[in-house]
Coordinates of C-alpha atoms and ligand atoms in Angstrom, one line a residue:
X137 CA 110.7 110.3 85.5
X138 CA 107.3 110.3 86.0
X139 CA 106.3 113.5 87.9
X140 CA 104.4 112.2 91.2
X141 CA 100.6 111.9 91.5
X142 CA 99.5 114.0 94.3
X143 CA 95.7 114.1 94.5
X144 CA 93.0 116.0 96.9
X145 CA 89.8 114.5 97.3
X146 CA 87.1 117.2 98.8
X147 CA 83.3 116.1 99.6
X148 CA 80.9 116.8 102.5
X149 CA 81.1 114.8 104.6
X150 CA 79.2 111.4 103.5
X151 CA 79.8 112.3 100.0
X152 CA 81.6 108.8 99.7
X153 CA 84.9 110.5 100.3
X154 CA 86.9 107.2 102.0
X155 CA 84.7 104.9 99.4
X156 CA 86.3 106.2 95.9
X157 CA 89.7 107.2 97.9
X158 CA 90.4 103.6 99.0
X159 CA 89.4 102.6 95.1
X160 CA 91.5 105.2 93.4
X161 CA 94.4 104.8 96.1
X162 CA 94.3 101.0 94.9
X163 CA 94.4 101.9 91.7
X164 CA 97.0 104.2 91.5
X165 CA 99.8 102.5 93.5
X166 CA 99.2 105.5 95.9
X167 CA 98.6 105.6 99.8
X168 CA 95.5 107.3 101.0
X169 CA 96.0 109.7 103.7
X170 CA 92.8 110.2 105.6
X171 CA 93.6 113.0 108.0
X172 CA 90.2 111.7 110.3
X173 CA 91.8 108.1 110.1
X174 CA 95.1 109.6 111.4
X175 CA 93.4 111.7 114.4
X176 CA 91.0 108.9 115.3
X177 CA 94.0 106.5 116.0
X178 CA 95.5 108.9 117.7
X179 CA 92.7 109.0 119.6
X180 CA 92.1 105.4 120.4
X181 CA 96.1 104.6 121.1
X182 CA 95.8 107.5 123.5
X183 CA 98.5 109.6 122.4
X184 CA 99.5 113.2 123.3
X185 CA 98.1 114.3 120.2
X186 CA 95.4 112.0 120.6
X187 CA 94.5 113.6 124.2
X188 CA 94.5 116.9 122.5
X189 CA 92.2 116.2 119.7
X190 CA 89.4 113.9 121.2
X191 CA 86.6 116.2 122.4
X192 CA 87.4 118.9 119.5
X193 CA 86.7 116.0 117.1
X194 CA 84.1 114.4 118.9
X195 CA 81.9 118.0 118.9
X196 CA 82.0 118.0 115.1
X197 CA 84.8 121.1 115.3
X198 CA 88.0 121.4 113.6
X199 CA 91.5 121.0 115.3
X200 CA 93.6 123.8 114.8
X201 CA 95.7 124.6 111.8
X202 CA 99.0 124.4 113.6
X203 CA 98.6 121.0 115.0
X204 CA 97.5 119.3 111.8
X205 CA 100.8 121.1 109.8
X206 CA 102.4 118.5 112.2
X207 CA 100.6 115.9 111.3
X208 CA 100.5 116.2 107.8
X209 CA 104.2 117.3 107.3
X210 CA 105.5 114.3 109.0
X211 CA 102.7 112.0 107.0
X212 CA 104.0 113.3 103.2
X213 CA 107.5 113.0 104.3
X214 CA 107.3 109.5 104.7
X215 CA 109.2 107.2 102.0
X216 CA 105.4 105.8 100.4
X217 CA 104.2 109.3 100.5
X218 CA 107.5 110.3 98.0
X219 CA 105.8 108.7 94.6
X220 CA 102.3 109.9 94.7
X221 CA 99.6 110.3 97.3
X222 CA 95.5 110.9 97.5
X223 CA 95.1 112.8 100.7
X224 CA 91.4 113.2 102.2
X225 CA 90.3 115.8 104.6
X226 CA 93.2 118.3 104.3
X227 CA 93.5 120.9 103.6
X228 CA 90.2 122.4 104.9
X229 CA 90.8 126.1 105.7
X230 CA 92.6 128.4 103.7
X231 CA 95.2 128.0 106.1
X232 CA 95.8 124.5 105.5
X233 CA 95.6 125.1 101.9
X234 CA 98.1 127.8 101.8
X235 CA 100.6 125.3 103.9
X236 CA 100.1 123.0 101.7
X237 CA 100.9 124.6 98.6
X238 CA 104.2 126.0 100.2
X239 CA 104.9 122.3 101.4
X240 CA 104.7 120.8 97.8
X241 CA 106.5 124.0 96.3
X242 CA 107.1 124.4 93.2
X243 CA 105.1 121.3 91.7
X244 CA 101.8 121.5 93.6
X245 CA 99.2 119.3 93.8
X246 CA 98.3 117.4 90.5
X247 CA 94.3 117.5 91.1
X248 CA 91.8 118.4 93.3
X249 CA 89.3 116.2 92.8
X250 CA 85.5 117.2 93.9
X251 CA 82.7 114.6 94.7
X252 CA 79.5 116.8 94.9
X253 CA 76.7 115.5 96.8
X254 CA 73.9 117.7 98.6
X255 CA 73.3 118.5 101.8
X256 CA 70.0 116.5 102.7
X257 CA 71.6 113.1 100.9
X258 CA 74.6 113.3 103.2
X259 CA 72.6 113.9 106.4
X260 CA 71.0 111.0 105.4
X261 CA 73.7 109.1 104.9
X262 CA 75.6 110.0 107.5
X263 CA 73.3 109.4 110.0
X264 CA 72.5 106.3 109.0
X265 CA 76.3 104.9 109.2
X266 CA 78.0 102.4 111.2
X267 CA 81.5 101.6 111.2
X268 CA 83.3 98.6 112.7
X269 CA 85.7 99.7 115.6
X270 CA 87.8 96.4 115.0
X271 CA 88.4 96.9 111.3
X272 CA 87.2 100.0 110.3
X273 CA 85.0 98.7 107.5
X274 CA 81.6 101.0 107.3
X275 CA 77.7 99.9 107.0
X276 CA 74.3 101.7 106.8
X277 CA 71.8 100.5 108.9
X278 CA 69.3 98.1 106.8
X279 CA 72.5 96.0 106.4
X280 CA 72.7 92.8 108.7
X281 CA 76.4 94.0 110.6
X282 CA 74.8 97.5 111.3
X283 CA 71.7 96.4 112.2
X284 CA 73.0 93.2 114.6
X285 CA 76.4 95.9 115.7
X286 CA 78.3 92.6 114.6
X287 CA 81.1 93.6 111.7
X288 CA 80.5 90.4 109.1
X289 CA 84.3 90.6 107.9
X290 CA 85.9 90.5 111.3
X291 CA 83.3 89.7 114.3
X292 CA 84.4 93.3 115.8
X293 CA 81.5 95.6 117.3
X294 CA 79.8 98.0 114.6
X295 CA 78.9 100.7 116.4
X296 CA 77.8 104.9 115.4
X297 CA 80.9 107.0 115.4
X298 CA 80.5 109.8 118.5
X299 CA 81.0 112.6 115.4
X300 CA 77.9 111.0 113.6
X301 CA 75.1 112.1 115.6
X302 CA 73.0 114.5 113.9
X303 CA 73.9 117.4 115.6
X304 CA 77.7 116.7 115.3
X305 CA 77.0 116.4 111.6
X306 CA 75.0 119.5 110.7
X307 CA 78.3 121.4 112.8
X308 CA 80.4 119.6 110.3
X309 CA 78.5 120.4 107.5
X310 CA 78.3 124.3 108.4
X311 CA 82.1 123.8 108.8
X312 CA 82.6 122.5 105.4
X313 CA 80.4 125.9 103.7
X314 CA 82.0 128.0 105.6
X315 CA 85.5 127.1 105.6
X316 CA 86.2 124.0 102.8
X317 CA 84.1 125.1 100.0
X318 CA 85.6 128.5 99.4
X319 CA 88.9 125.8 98.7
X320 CA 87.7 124.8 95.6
X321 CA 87.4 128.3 94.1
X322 CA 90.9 128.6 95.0
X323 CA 92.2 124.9 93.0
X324 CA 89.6 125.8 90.3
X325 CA 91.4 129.1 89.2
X326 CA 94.8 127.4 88.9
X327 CA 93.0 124.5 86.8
X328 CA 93.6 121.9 88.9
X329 CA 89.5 121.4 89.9
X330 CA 87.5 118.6 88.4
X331 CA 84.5 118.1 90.0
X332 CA 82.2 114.6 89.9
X333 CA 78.8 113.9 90.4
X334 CA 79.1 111.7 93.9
X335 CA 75.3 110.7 93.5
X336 CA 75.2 107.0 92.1
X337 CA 76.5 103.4 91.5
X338 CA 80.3 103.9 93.6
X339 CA 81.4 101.8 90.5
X340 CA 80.6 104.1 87.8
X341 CA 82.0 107.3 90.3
X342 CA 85.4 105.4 90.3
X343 CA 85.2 104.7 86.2
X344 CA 84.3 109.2 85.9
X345 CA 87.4 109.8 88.8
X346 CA 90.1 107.8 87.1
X347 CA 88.7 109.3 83.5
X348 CA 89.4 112.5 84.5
X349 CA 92.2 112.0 87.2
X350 CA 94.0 110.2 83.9
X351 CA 92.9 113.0 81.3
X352 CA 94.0 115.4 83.8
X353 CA 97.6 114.6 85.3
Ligands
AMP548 P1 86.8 113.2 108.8 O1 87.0 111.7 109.0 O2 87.6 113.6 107.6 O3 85.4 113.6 108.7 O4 87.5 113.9 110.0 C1 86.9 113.7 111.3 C2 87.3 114.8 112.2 O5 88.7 114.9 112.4 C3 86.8 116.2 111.8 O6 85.5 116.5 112.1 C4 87.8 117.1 112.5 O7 87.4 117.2 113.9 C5 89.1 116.3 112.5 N1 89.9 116.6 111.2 C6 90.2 115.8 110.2 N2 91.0 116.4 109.3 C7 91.1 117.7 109.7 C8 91.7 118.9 109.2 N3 92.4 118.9 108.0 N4 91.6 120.0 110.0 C9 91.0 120.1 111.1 N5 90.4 119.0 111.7 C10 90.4 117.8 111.0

């Protein structure tokens, strides 16, 4: 049998993270697990969970580690998570990491796979995104739906997430230094690290992941 492919996609925020995780997910036959997509519709359905997470996430901060082992154990454990998965923003402490690696015991994860962008192009980019509340899909302003606030796919309203101001996002991004980064030393020195250059045509990033997801598994 075919040994599952368990990917881990790690970026700034804004590096184009959900972009090549929705591609490669495609591609693959895998789900994508966005740990941010799971909070935020826990958020919006009003949940318990959802109660408890709403103002860390709307600050920029990080909910703790013992909540999210919840949410992620009970995520992985579901039947489509069982052949594969590309999860996206977890683990992103050493905490999370270490649960994790105890969770997939012995087998691991497959790859980490690392889309580097800097700092300034992400605040950029960031700042300058709009996402459709209806259907999720995401714009930068100087395209008609951000600029109108009307999604072009669904009708919906395309508004700035509350976690996308630039205040929220510099927090996030001081987050990600101090607490993410230091992940990748940790996935390099097992040699499960590839890192990609997240700068350019989203076509030719997807082409470099899946060369070196394929050469790498
Ligand atoms: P994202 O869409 O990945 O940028 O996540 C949005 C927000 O959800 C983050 O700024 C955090 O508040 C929260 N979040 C998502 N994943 C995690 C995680 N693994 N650990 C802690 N907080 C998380």
């Amino acid at each position: 049998m075919v040994s599952p492919l368990r990917l881990l996609i790690f970026g700034r925020q804004g590096s184009g993270k959900g972009t090549q995780s929705s591609r490669l997910a495609a591609h693959y036959g895998i789900p994508h697990i966005s740990t941010g997509d799971m909070l935020r519709a826990a958020v919006a359905s009003g949940s318990d969970l959802g109660l408890q997470v709403q103002s860390i996430m709307s600050d920029g901060g990080l909910v703790s580690d013992e909540l999210m082992e919840g949410v992620v154990r009970d995520r992985l454990g579901e039947d489509d998570a069982a052949a594969g998965f590309l999860l996206d923003g977890y683990p992103r402490t050493p905490g999370q990491a270490a649960y994790l690696e105890g969770l997939l015991a012995p087998a691991g994860v497959t790859l980490a796979l690392n889309l580097d962008v800097d700092n300034d192009v992400v605040v950029d980019r960031i700042t300058r995104r709009r996402v459709c509340e209806s259907c999720g899909s995401t714009y930068a302003l100087g395209e008609p739906a951000a600029d109108s606030g009307t999604c072009t796919k669904c009708g919906g309203s395309v508004v700035q997430r509350e976690d996308d101001t630039e205040v929220a996002v510099r927090k996030r991004l001081s987050l990600y230094e101090d607490q993410t980064a230091p992940l990748l030393a940790f996935f390099e020195e097992k040699g499960r690290l590839v890192t990609v250059d997240g700068v350019g045509d989203p076509d030719d990033i997807a082409v470099s992941l899946i060369a070196a997801i394929d050469a790498g598994r």
